[in-house]
PDB file of C-alpha atoms and ligand atoms in Angstrom:
ATOM      1  CA  MET V 173     -16.005  -7.580 -21.751  1.00 35.00           C
ATOM      2  CA  CYS V 174     -14.254 -10.198 -22.699  1.00 37.00           C
ATOM      3  CA  GLU V 175     -12.316 -10.017 -25.622  1.00 36.00           C
ATOM      4  CA  THR V 176      -9.691 -12.930 -27.378  1.00 38.00           C
ATOM      5  CA  LEU V 177      -6.537 -11.404 -28.311  1.00 39.00           C
ATOM      6  CA  GLY V 178      -3.206 -12.345 -30.067  1.00 38.00           C
ATOM      7  CA  GLN V 179      -4.290 -15.614 -31.278  1.00 39.00           C
ATOM      8  CA  THR V 180      -1.191 -18.261 -31.097  1.00 40.00           C
ATOM      9  CA  PHE V 181      -2.314 -21.432 -34.257  1.00 41.00           C
ATOM     10  CA  SER V 182      -0.286 -24.811 -33.024  1.00 42.00           C
ATOM     11  CA  GLU V 183      -0.157 -26.572 -36.957  1.00 42.00           C
ATOM     12  CA  ARG V 184       2.244 -29.005 -35.239  1.00 48.00           C
ATOM     13  CA  LEU V 185      -0.811 -29.655 -32.360  1.00 49.00           C
ATOM     14  CA  GLY V 186      -3.123 -29.386 -34.639  1.00 53.00           C
ATOM     15  CA  TYR V 187      -5.394 -27.180 -32.802  1.00 52.00           C
ATOM     16  CA  ARG V 188      -5.745 -23.177 -32.305  1.00 52.00           C
ATOM     17  CA  VAL V 189      -4.546 -22.221 -29.233  1.00 53.00           C
ATOM     18  CA  MET V 190      -6.449 -18.309 -27.648  1.00 55.00           C
ATOM     19  CA  ARG V 191      -6.026 -16.426 -25.339  1.00 59.00           C
ATOM     20  CA  VAL V 192      -8.804 -14.297 -23.564  1.00 56.00           C
ATOM     21  CA  VAL V 193      -8.376 -11.557 -21.227  1.00 60.00           C
ATOM     22  CA  ASP V 194     -11.139  -8.701 -19.805  1.00 56.00           C
ATOM     23  CA  LEU V 195      -9.614  -6.243 -21.155  1.00 60.00           C
ATOM     24  CA  ASP V 196     -11.292  -4.285 -18.595  1.00 57.00           C
ATOM     25  CA  ARG V 197     -10.344  -5.725 -15.616  1.00 55.00           C
ATOM     26  CA  ASP V 198     -10.775  -3.587 -12.160  1.00 50.00           C
ATOM     27  CA  MET V 199      -9.356  -5.255  -9.700  1.00 49.00           C
ATOM     28  CA  SER V 200     -11.899  -5.312  -7.411  1.00 47.00           C
ATOM     29  CA  ASP V 201     -12.626  -8.648  -7.655  1.00 45.00           C
ATOM     30  CA  VAL V 202      -8.605  -9.071  -5.830  1.00 47.00           C
ATOM     31  CA  ILE V 203      -7.977  -6.003  -3.570  1.00 45.00           C
ATOM     32  CA  PRO V 204      -9.062  -7.531  -0.176  1.00 49.00           C
ATOM     33  CA  THR V 205     -12.053  -5.008   1.958  1.00 47.00           C
ATOM     34  CA  GLY V 206     -11.367  -4.923   5.678  1.00 58.00           C
ATOM     35  CA  LEU V 207      -7.784  -7.128   5.321  1.00 82.00           C
ATOM     36  CA  THR V 208      -7.369  -8.935   8.953  1.00 89.00           C
ATOM     37  CA  PRO V 209      -4.009  -8.845  10.761  1.00 91.00           C
ATOM     38  CA  ASP V 210      -2.217 -11.374   9.008  1.00 93.00           C
ATOM     39  CA  SER V 211      -3.247 -10.657   5.307  1.00 93.00           C
ATOM     40  CA  GLU V 212      -2.281  -7.015   5.986  1.00 94.00           C
ATOM     41  CA  PHE V 213       1.040  -8.578   7.419  1.00 95.00           C
ATOM     42  CA  LEU V 214       1.576 -10.783   3.676  1.00 96.00           C
ATOM     43  CA  PHE V 215       0.972  -8.381   1.581  1.00 95.00           C
ATOM     44  CA  ASP V 216       2.542  -4.767   3.132  1.00 96.00           C
ATOM     45  CA  ARG V 217       5.198  -7.563   3.654  1.00 97.00           C
ATOM     46  CA  MET V 218       5.641  -9.157   0.235  1.00 97.00           C
ATOM     47  CA  THR V 219       4.840  -4.924  -1.127  1.00 98.00           C
ATOM     48  CA  GLN V 220       8.167  -4.396   1.214  1.00 98.00           C
ATOM     49  CA  LEU V 221      10.305  -6.846  -0.228  1.00 98.00           C
ATOM     50  CA  THR V 222       9.228  -6.937  -3.848  1.00 98.00           C
ATOM     51  CA  LEU V 223      10.675  -3.055  -3.901  1.00 98.00           C
ATOM     52  CA  ASP V 224      13.408  -3.586  -1.730  1.00 97.00           C
ATOM     53  CA  ARG V 225      14.832  -5.865  -3.538  1.00 97.00           C
ATOM     54  CA  THR V 226      14.335  -4.061  -7.326  1.00 97.00           C
ATOM     55  CA  PHE V 227      14.995  -1.380  -5.778  1.00 94.00           C
ATOM     56  CA  GLY V 228      18.384  -2.780  -5.222  1.00 88.00           C
ATOM     57  CA  ALA V 229      19.206  -2.722  -8.443  1.00 80.00           C
ATOM     58  CA  SER V 230      20.061   0.694  -8.345  1.00 78.00           C
ATOM     59  CA  ARG V 231      23.900   2.785  -9.279  1.00 78.00           C
ATOM     60  CA  GLY V 232      24.605   4.823  -6.656  1.00 76.00           C
ATOM     61  CA  GLY V 233      23.652   8.173  -8.021  1.00 74.00           C
ATOM     62  CA  VAL V 234      21.498   8.054 -10.472  1.00 86.00           C
ATOM     63  CA  ARG V 235      17.624   6.795 -10.287  1.00 90.00           C
ATOM     64  CA  PRO V 236      16.455   3.334 -11.771  1.00 95.00           C
ATOM     65  CA  ARG V 237      14.916   3.152 -14.800  1.00 97.00           C
ATOM     66  CA  VAL V 238      12.823   0.249 -13.260  1.00 98.00           C
ATOM     67  CA  LEU V 239       9.302  -1.443 -15.223  1.00 98.00           C
ATOM     68  CA  ASP V 240       6.912  -2.805 -13.700  1.00 98.00           C
ATOM     69  CA  VAL V 241       5.164  -6.033 -15.602  1.00 98.00           C
ATOM     70  CA  ALA V 242       1.146  -7.079 -15.101  1.00 98.00           C
ATOM     71  CA  SER V 243       1.227  -3.486 -12.685  1.00 98.00           C
ATOM     72  CA  GLY V 244      -2.436  -3.738 -12.291  1.00 97.00           C
ATOM     73  CA  VAL V 245      -3.148   0.069 -11.094  1.00 97.00           C
ATOM     74  CA  GLY V 246       0.356   0.632 -10.422  1.00 97.00           C
ATOM     75  CA  GLN V 247       0.954   1.264  -6.418  1.00 97.00           C
ATOM     76  CA  ASP V 248       4.131  -0.317  -6.875  1.00 98.00           C
ATOM     77  CA  SER V 249       4.927   1.972  -9.787  1.00 98.00           C
ATOM     78  CA  ILE V 250       3.880   4.703  -7.922  1.00 98.00           C
ATOM     79  CA  ALA V 251       5.044   3.743  -4.443  1.00 97.00           C
ATOM     80  CA  LEU V 252       8.723   3.224  -6.118  1.00 97.00           C
ATOM     81  CA  ALA V 253       8.158   6.079  -8.447  1.00 97.00           C
ATOM     82  CA  GLU V 254       8.083   8.034  -4.160  1.00 96.00           C
ATOM     83  CA  ARG V 255      11.388   6.430  -3.697  1.00 94.00           C
ATOM     84  CA  GLY V 256      13.763   7.970  -6.100  1.00 94.00           C
ATOM     85  CA  ALA V 257      12.952   5.136  -9.487  1.00 96.00           C
ATOM     86  CA  ASP V 258      12.026   6.181 -13.142  1.00 97.00           C
ATOM     87  CA  VAL V 259       9.247   3.399 -13.624  1.00 98.00           C
ATOM     88  CA  ILE V 260       7.417   2.292 -16.658  1.00 98.00           C
ATOM     89  CA  GLY V 261       4.483   0.334 -15.854  1.00 98.00           C
ATOM     90  CA  VAL V 262       3.234  -1.685 -18.993  1.00 98.00           C
ATOM     91  CA  GLU V 263      -0.571  -3.540 -18.381  1.00 97.00           C
ATOM     92  CA  PRO V 264      -2.691  -4.979 -21.251  1.00 97.00           C
ATOM     93  CA  SER V 265      -6.827  -4.369 -18.713  1.00 95.00           C
ATOM     94  CA  SER V 266      -6.943  -0.229 -19.853  1.00 95.00           C
ATOM     95  CA  ARG V 267      -8.884  -0.169 -17.043  1.00 95.00           C
ATOM     96  CA  MET V 268      -6.449  -0.853 -15.122  1.00 96.00           C
ATOM     97  CA  THR V 269      -3.472   1.483 -16.763  1.00 96.00           C
ATOM     98  CA  GLY V 270      -6.564   4.049 -16.809  1.00 96.00           C
ATOM     99  CA  MET V 271      -7.125   3.868 -13.014  1.00 96.00           C
ATOM    100  CA  ALA V 272      -2.668   3.793 -12.123  1.00 97.00           C
ATOM    101  CA  THR V 273      -2.395   6.475 -14.417  1.00 96.00           C
ATOM    102  CA  LEU V 274      -5.498   8.429 -12.559  1.00 96.00           C
ATOM    103  CA  PHE V 275      -4.154   7.681  -9.181  1.00 96.00           C
ATOM    104  CA  ALA V 276      -0.855   9.145 -10.278  1.00 96.00           C
ATOM    105  CA  ALA V 277      -1.749  12.488 -11.512  1.00 95.00           C
ATOM    106  CA  ASP V 278      -3.187  13.427  -7.948  1.00 88.00           C
ATOM    107  CA  LYS V 279       0.584  12.313  -6.768  1.00 94.00           C
ATOM    108  CA  PRO V 280       3.674  15.392  -6.263  1.00 94.00           C
ATOM    109  CA  GLY V 281       7.138  14.437  -8.393  1.00 92.00           C
ATOM    110  CA  PRO V 282       8.116  12.564 -10.841  1.00 95.00           C
ATOM    111  CA  MET V 283       5.787  10.053 -11.668  1.00 97.00           C
ATOM    112  CA  PRO V 284       5.422   6.252 -13.577  1.00 98.00           C
ATOM    113  CA  HIS V 285       4.233   6.061 -16.865  1.00 97.00           C
ATOM    114  CA  PHE V 286       1.953   3.050 -17.920  1.00 98.00           C
ATOM    115  CA  VAL V 287       1.964   0.926 -21.084  1.00 96.00           C
ATOM    116  CA  ARG V 288      -0.768  -0.745 -22.111  1.00 96.00           C
ATOM    117  CA  GLY V 289       1.063  -4.198 -23.219  1.00 97.00           C
ATOM    118  CA  TRP V 290       1.773  -8.185 -22.289  1.00 97.00           C
ATOM    119  CA  SER V 291       4.095  -9.415 -20.919  1.00 98.00           C
ATOM    120  CA  ASP V 292       5.493 -12.026 -23.266  1.00 97.00           C
ATOM    121  CA  ARG V 293       6.416  -9.236 -25.463  1.00 97.00           C
ATOM    122  CA  LEU V 294       7.278  -6.119 -23.520  1.00 98.00           C
ATOM    123  CA  PRO V 295       7.758  -2.982 -25.499  1.00 97.00           C
ATOM    124  CA  PHE V 296      10.989  -2.407 -25.346  1.00 98.00           C
ATOM    125  CA  PRO V 297      14.311  -2.181 -26.539  1.00 98.00           C
ATOM    126  CA  ASP V 298      17.737  -4.688 -24.488  1.00 97.00           C
ATOM    127  CA  GLY V 299      18.824  -3.804 -21.273  1.00 97.00           C
ATOM    128  CA  SER V 300      16.548  -0.944 -20.556  1.00 97.00           C
ATOM    129  CA  PHE V 301      16.394  -0.718 -17.600  1.00 97.00           C
ATOM    130  CA  ASP V 302      18.517  -1.789 -14.650  1.00 96.00           C
ATOM    131  CA  ALA V 303      15.325  -3.806 -12.908  1.00 97.00           C
ATOM    132  CA  ALA V 304      11.827  -5.427 -13.321  1.00 98.00           C
ATOM    133  CA  PHE V 305       9.655  -7.473 -11.402  1.00 98.00           C
ATOM    134  CA  CYS V 306       6.134  -8.915 -11.213  1.00 98.00           C
ATOM    135  CA  LYS V 307       4.534  -8.932  -8.166  1.00 98.00           C
ATOM    136  CA  GLY V 308       1.701 -11.458  -7.918  1.00 96.00           C
ATOM    137  CA  ALA V 309       0.141 -12.044 -10.786  1.00 97.00           C
ATOM    138  CA  MET V 310       2.898 -14.908 -13.377  1.00 97.00           C
ATOM    139  CA  ASP V 311       0.705 -17.343 -12.322  1.00 95.00           C
ATOM    140  CA  HIS V 312      -2.020 -15.279 -14.964  1.00 95.00           C
ATOM    141  CA  PHE V 313       0.043 -15.254 -17.801  1.00 96.00           C
ATOM    142  CA  ASP V 314      -0.444 -18.103 -19.979  1.00 93.00           C
ATOM    143  CA  THR V 315       3.444 -18.485 -21.238  1.00 96.00           C
ATOM    144  CA  PRO V 316       5.405 -17.528 -17.725  1.00 97.00           C
ATOM    145  CA  GLU V 317       8.846 -18.709 -18.873  1.00 97.00           C
ATOM    146  CA  ARG V 318       8.409 -16.488 -21.873  1.00 98.00           C
ATOM    147  CA  ALA V 319       7.409 -12.613 -19.430  1.00 98.00           C
ATOM    148  CA  ILE V 320      10.333 -14.104 -17.118  1.00 98.00           C
ATOM    149  CA  GLU V 321      13.273 -14.370 -20.589  1.00 98.00           C
ATOM    150  CA  GLU V 322      11.483 -11.219 -21.688  1.00 98.00           C
ATOM    151  CA  MET V 323      12.268  -9.310 -18.807  1.00 98.00           C
ATOM    152  CA  ALA V 324      16.096 -10.660 -18.121  1.00 98.00           C
ATOM    153  CA  ARG V 325      16.818  -9.320 -22.003  1.00 98.00           C
ATOM    154  CA  VAL V 326      14.872  -6.033 -21.545  1.00 98.00           C
ATOM    155  CA  THR V 327      16.996  -6.104 -17.864  1.00 97.00           C
ATOM    156  CA  ARG V 328      20.742  -4.631 -18.970  1.00 96.00           C
ATOM    157  CA  SER V 329      23.404  -6.588 -18.365  1.00 95.00           C
ATOM    158  CA  GLY V 330      24.432  -7.060 -14.252  1.00 95.00           C
ATOM    159  CA  GLY V 331      20.653  -5.443 -13.502  1.00 96.00           C
ATOM    160  CA  ARG V 332      18.093  -6.930 -11.297  1.00 97.00           C
ATOM    161  CA  VAL V 333      14.959  -8.904 -12.340  1.00 98.00           C
ATOM    162  CA  VAL V 334      12.141  -9.442  -9.093  1.00 98.00           C
ATOM    163  CA  LEU V 335       9.558 -12.039  -9.038  1.00 98.00           C
ATOM    164  CA  ALA V 336       6.832 -12.137  -6.750  1.00 98.00           C
ATOM    165  CA  ILE V 337       4.597 -14.806  -6.507  1.00 97.00           C
ATOM    166  CA  ALA V 338       1.992 -17.125  -4.358  1.00 96.00           C
ATOM    167  CA  ASN V 339       3.324 -21.370  -2.787  1.00 96.00           C
ATOM    168  CA  PHE V 340       0.270 -22.974  -3.145  1.00 95.00           C
ATOM    169  CA  GLU V 341       2.587 -25.924  -1.497  1.00 95.00           C
ATOM    170  CA  SER V 342       2.799 -23.691   1.664  1.00 96.00           C
ATOM    171  CA  LEU V 343       2.615 -24.880   4.570  1.00 95.00           C
ATOM    172  CA  ALA V 344      -0.882 -23.410   5.253  1.00 93.00           C
ATOM    173  CA  CYS V 345      -1.678 -24.898   1.674  1.00 93.00           C
ATOM    174  CA  ARG V 346      -0.868 -28.162   3.288  1.00 93.00           C
ATOM    175  CA  VAL V 347      -2.771 -28.164   6.279  1.00 92.00           C
ATOM    176  CA  GLY V 348      -5.500 -27.215   4.720  1.00 88.00           C
ATOM    177  CA  ARG V 349      -5.707 -29.852   1.785  1.00 87.00           C
ATOM    178  CA  ALA V 350      -5.355 -32.691   4.884  1.00 88.00           C
ATOM    179  CA  LEU V 351      -8.061 -31.189   7.260  1.00 87.00           C
ATOM    180  CA  ASP V 352     -10.467 -31.562   3.818  1.00 84.00           C
ATOM    181  CA  ASP V 353      -8.532 -34.834   2.953  1.00 83.00           C
ATOM    182  CA  PHE V 354      -9.608 -36.287   6.943  1.00 82.00           C
ATOM    183  CA  ARG V 355     -13.439 -34.858   6.473  1.00 81.00           C
ATOM    184  CA  GLN V 356     -14.094 -36.553   3.408  1.00 80.00           C
ATOM    185  CA  ASP V 357     -12.367 -39.407   3.532  1.00 83.00           C
ATOM    186  CA  TRP V 358     -12.053 -40.256   6.893  1.00 84.00           C
ATOM    187  CA  LEU V 359     -15.595 -38.395   8.461  1.00 84.00           C
ATOM    188  CA  ARG V 360     -17.616 -37.856   5.142  1.00 83.00           C
ATOM    189  CA  ARG V 361     -18.282 -34.147   5.812  1.00 80.00           C
ATOM    190  CA  ALA V 362     -17.975 -31.692   3.645  1.00 76.00           C
ATOM    191  CA  PRO V 363     -14.373 -29.527   2.690  1.00 70.00           C
ATOM    192  CA  LEU V 364     -13.975 -26.777   6.371  1.00 68.00           C
ATOM    193  CA  ARG V 365     -14.763 -24.104   3.695  1.00 67.00           C
ATOM    194  CA  SER V 366     -16.444 -24.477   0.192  1.00 64.00           C
ATOM    195  CA  ARG V 367     -13.037 -22.244  -1.692  1.00 66.00           C
ATOM    196  CA  ARG V 368     -10.638 -24.228  -0.516  1.00 74.00           C
ATOM    197  CA  GLY V 369      -7.025 -21.726  -0.731  1.00 76.00           C
ATOM    198  CA  TYR V 370      -4.849 -24.688  -1.743  1.00 79.00           C
ATOM    199  CA  ASP V 371      -6.588 -25.444  -5.608  1.00 79.00           C
ATOM    200  CA  ALA V 372      -6.002 -21.854  -7.857  1.00 80.00           C
ATOM    201  CA  PRO V 373      -8.648 -19.815  -8.931  1.00 82.00           C
ATOM    202  CA  SER V 374     -10.098 -20.305 -12.139  1.00 80.00           C
ATOM    203  CA  ASP V 375      -7.819 -17.147 -12.779  1.00 83.00           C
ATOM    204  CA  HIS V 376      -4.950 -18.993 -12.928  1.00 86.00           C
ATOM    205  CA  PHE V 377      -2.483 -20.749 -15.234  1.00 88.00           C
ATOM    206  CA  THR V 378      -0.347 -21.949 -13.219  1.00 94.00           C
ATOM    207  CA  ARG V 379       0.468 -23.175  -9.524  1.00 93.00           C
ATOM    208  CA  TYR V 380       3.229 -22.005  -9.267  1.00 96.00           C
ATOM    209  CA  GLU V 381       5.308 -23.775  -5.386  1.00 95.00           C
ATOM    210  CA  PRO V 382       9.223 -23.557  -4.939  1.00 96.00           C
ATOM    211  CA  ASP V 383      10.653 -25.960  -7.462  1.00 97.00           C
ATOM    212  CA  LEU V 384       8.191 -24.786  -9.847  1.00 97.00           C
ATOM    213  CA  ILE V 385       8.904 -21.377 -10.304  1.00 98.00           C
ATOM    214  CA  ARG V 386      13.051 -21.842  -9.663  1.00 98.00           C
ATOM    215  CA  GLU V 387      12.713 -24.314 -12.948  1.00 98.00           C
ATOM    216  CA  GLN V 388      11.368 -21.557 -14.877  1.00 98.00           C
ATOM    217  CA  ALA V 389      13.336 -18.612 -13.107  1.00 98.00           C
ATOM    218  CA  GLU V 390      16.754 -20.291 -13.599  1.00 98.00           C
ATOM    219  CA  LYS V 391      16.598 -20.504 -17.666  1.00 97.00           C
ATOM    220  CA  SER V 392      16.512 -16.557 -17.990  1.00 98.00           C
ATOM    221  CA  LEU V 393      18.563 -15.609 -14.518  1.00 98.00           C
ATOM    222  CA  GLN V 394      20.935 -16.697 -12.064  1.00 97.00           C
ATOM    223  CA  VAL V 395      18.849 -16.679  -8.547  1.00 98.00           C
ATOM    224  CA  GLU V 396      20.531 -14.400  -6.270  1.00 97.00           C
ATOM    225  CA  HIS V 397      18.051 -14.597  -3.860  1.00 97.00           C
ATOM    226  CA  PHE V 398      15.244 -16.755  -3.203  1.00 98.00           C
ATOM    227  CA  GLU V 399      13.224 -15.641  -0.403  1.00 98.00           C
ATOM    228  CA  GLY V 400      10.127 -17.109   1.791  1.00 98.00           C
ATOM    229  CA  VAL V 401       7.462 -14.591   3.150  1.00 97.00           C
ATOM    230  CA  SER V 402       4.653 -14.924   5.942  1.00 97.00           C
ATOM    231  CA  LEU V 403       3.510 -18.376   7.609  1.00 96.00           C
ATOM    232  CA  GLY V 404       0.191 -19.138   7.912  1.00 94.00           C
ATOM    233  CA  TRP V 405      -1.743 -17.835   5.689  1.00 93.00           C
ATOM    234  CA  GLY V 406      -5.341 -19.155   5.100  1.00 87.00           C
ATOM    235  CA  MET V 407      -4.562 -22.340   7.448  1.00 87.00           C
ATOM    236  CA  PRO V 408      -8.605 -22.705   8.550  1.00 83.00           C
ATOM    237  CA  GLY V 409      -9.529 -20.653  11.490  1.00 85.00           C
ATOM    238  CA  TRP V 410      -5.992 -18.795  11.087  1.00 88.00           C
ATOM    239  CA  SER V 411      -7.617 -14.974  10.046  1.00 87.00           C
ATOM    240  CA  LYS V 412     -10.470 -15.326  12.277  1.00 88.00           C
ATOM    241  CA  TRP V 413      -7.923 -15.593  15.670  1.00 89.00           C
ATOM    242  CA  THR V 414      -5.562 -13.287  14.419  1.00 90.00           C
ATOM    243  CA  ALA V 415      -8.243 -10.315  14.082  1.00 91.00           C
ATOM    244  CA  ARG V 416      -9.446 -11.577  17.583  1.00 92.00           C
ATOM    245  CA  LEU V 417      -6.601 -10.993  19.448  1.00 92.00           C
ATOM    246  CA  PRO V 418      -5.359  -8.101  20.991  1.00 94.00           C
ATOM    247  CA  VAL V 419      -3.494  -6.639  17.831  1.00 92.00           C
ATOM    248  CA  ARG V 420      -0.250  -6.576  19.883  1.00 94.00           C
ATOM    249  CA  ILE V 421      -0.796 -10.406  20.216  1.00 95.00           C
ATOM    250  CA  ALA V 422      -1.742 -10.835  16.489  1.00 94.00           C
ATOM    251  CA  ARG V 423       0.743  -8.360  15.257  1.00 94.00           C
ATOM    252  CA  GLN V 424       3.466 -10.578  16.799  1.00 95.00           C
ATOM    253  CA  ALA V 425       2.311 -13.675  16.465  1.00 95.00           C
ATOM    254  CA  VAL V 426       2.721 -12.326  12.084  1.00 95.00           C
ATOM    255  CA  VAL V 427       6.169 -11.548  12.601  1.00 96.00           C
ATOM    256  CA  GLY V 428       6.728 -14.795  14.077  1.00 96.00           C
ATOM    257  CA  LEU V 429       5.816 -17.321  11.786  1.00 96.00           C
ATOM    258  CA  ASP V 430       7.389 -14.738   8.809  1.00 97.00           C
ATOM    259  CA  ARG V 431      10.781 -15.548  10.338  1.00 97.00           C
ATOM    260  CA  VAL V 432      10.229 -18.842  10.184  1.00 96.00           C
ATOM    261  CA  GLY V 433       8.358 -18.473   6.713  1.00 94.00           C
ATOM    262  CA  ARG V 434      11.770 -17.042   6.186  1.00 94.00           C
ATOM    263  CA  GLN V 435      13.912 -19.997   7.303  1.00 95.00           C
ATOM    264  CA  TRP V 436      11.213 -22.597   5.291  1.00 96.00           C
ATOM    265  CA  PRO V 437      10.154 -20.194   2.277  1.00 96.00           C
ATOM    266  CA  GLY V 438       9.398 -23.323   1.188  1.00 96.00           C
ATOM    267  CA  LEU V 439       6.453 -23.414   3.395  1.00 97.00           C
ATOM    268  CA  SER V 440       5.760 -19.845   3.179  1.00 97.00           C
ATOM    269  CA  ASP V 441       3.279 -18.445   1.623  1.00 96.00           C
ATOM    270  CA  VAL V 442       4.738 -15.829  -0.887  1.00 97.00           C
ATOM    271  CA  ILE V 443       7.907 -15.954  -2.961  1.00 98.00           C
ATOM    272  CA  VAL V 444      10.068 -14.179  -4.215  1.00 98.00           C
ATOM    273  CA  LEU V 445      13.103 -14.776  -6.133  1.00 98.00           C
ATOM    274  CA  SER V 446      15.140 -12.012  -7.437  1.00 98.00           C
ATOM    275  CA  GLY V 447      18.676 -12.770  -9.793  1.00 98.00           C
ATOM    276  CA  THR V 448      20.432 -11.486 -12.942  1.00 97.00           C
ATOM    277  CA  PRO V 449      19.853 -12.065 -16.057  1.00 98.00           C
ATOM    278  CA  ARG V 450      21.087 -14.179 -18.171  1.00 96.00           C
ATOM    279  CA  ARG V 451      23.291 -13.678 -21.681  1.00 81.00           C
ATOM    280  CA  SER V 452      22.193 -15.252 -24.389  1.00 63.00           C
ATOM    281  CA  GLU V 453      24.173 -14.770 -27.032  1.00 53.00           C
ATOM    282  CA  SER V 454      21.128 -13.259 -29.387  1.00 52.00           C
ATOM    283  CA  THR V 455      21.179 -10.726 -26.326  1.00 53.00           C
ATOM    284  CA  SER V 456      24.298  -7.702 -26.473  1.00 49.00           C
ATOM    285  CA  ALA V 457      22.995  -5.179 -24.392  1.00 55.00           C
TER     286      ALA V 457
HETATM  287  C1  LIG Q  46      -3.346 -10.552  -9.565  1.00 71.80           C
HETATM  288  S1  LIG Q  46      -2.967  -9.023 -11.486  1.00 71.80           S
HETATM  289  C2  LIG Q  46      -1.874  -8.374  -9.869  1.00 71.80           C
HETATM  290  C3  LIG Q  46      -1.411  -6.386 -10.450  1.00 71.80           C
HETATM  291  C4  LIG Q  46       0.335  -5.833  -9.425  1.00 71.80           C
HETATM  292  N1  LIG Q  46       1.036  -6.413 -10.798  1.00 71.80           N
HETATM  293  C5  LIG Q  46      -0.719  -5.808  -7.999  1.00 71.80           C
HETATM  294  O1  LIG Q  46       0.785  -6.367  -7.799  1.00 71.80           O
HETATM  295  O2  LIG Q  46      -1.919  -5.369  -7.553  1.00 71.80           O
HETATM  296  C6  LIG Q  46      -2.649  -9.543 -12.818  1.00 71.80           C
HETATM  297  C7  LIG Q  46      -2.600  -8.415 -13.264  1.00 71.80           C
HETATM  298  O3  LIG Q  46      -1.973  -9.278 -14.327  1.00 71.80           O
HETATM  299  C8  LIG Q  46      -2.104  -8.477 -15.735  1.00 71.80           C
HETATM  300  N2  LIG Q  46      -2.300 -10.075 -16.527  1.00 71.80           N
HETATM  301  C9  LIG Q  46      -2.758 -10.779 -17.167  1.00 71.80           C
HETATM  302  N3  LIG Q  46      -2.773 -11.234 -17.727  1.00 71.80           N
HETATM  303  C10 LIG Q  46      -1.021 -10.922 -18.213  1.00 71.80           C
HETATM  304  C11 LIG Q  46      -0.675 -11.102 -19.451  1.00 71.80           C
HETATM  305  N4  LIG Q  46      -0.539 -12.001 -20.491  1.00 71.80           N
HETATM  306  N5  LIG Q  46       0.949  -9.796 -19.524  1.00 71.80           N
HETATM  307  C12 LIG Q  46       0.524  -8.897 -18.687  1.00 71.80           C
HETATM  308  N6  LIG Q  46      -0.092  -8.612 -18.001  1.00 71.80           N
HETATM  309  C13 LIG Q  46      -0.772  -9.511 -17.697  1.00 71.80           C
HETATM  310  C14 LIG Q  46      -3.472  -8.757 -15.508  1.00 71.80           C
HETATM  311  O4  LIG Q  46      -4.283  -7.449 -16.035  1.00 71.80           O
HETATM  312  C15 LIG Q  46      -3.146  -8.161 -13.818  1.00 71.80           C
HETATM  313  O5  LIG Q  46      -3.633  -6.813 -14.032  1.00 71.80           O
END
């Protein structure tokens, strides 16, 4: 079911801007099934780095208070709660918050709370968290800069905001696009795949690349870390190759490429950026 929510009216421009989001979305189209070694490595390392950077904001001995923005089905919130954080997941989809609450109910120990809400108007007071993170979701937001500003607002001074986002100018995207251009322009043949990995999917508002995420983040954050994760994911044929190689060799290959991606984050498949909130005069916490 699709609903139109939170309409904003731009009188100056003279048109209506509407936010249309599927509030029953359940991610069955996003979470990959039957992972190949390269995908498994990418998702795992992106998650671990994001959670490590987030948990790193804890003050010795005290359970850190953490906000997971666009928490989806809650797997990252749950993982941080298992590490000992007090976590709140905020997410507009009722189906996803419902699934997250069900998944958490099966686990022992203190579990996250999941609440419904939008990233551009987080329902929390200034400075109420030690850290806020958003993984793989900012390209779905209609006002991502506002979301970063909000994450900075609800995070305490000296706390940490962590953003993990796919890079659509990665080496793999550039090579895929160059090959398709060559096939189309010189060989007069169709692209290698119908779904071109270097084009942002239809449910993305923003096509992120390193300069853009840094530029948006720097308005609200003092950037501390700008890190690359994995290299070559989505390169034509690469997934099939890693699936055919012996497991140990495939692992060595993706780990080796990841090291290169760490050296050159601009070419990597995913960017993980973290920083401390810049405080504006209107924010006291
Ligand atoms: C690809 S999922 C990522 C979920 C989760 N962070 C993860 O890593 O599995 C994108 C999420 O963004 C949520 N979303 C879309 N627009 C949003 C907005 N304006 N504010 C907050 N969440 C939003 C969607 O409901 C969805 O759960």
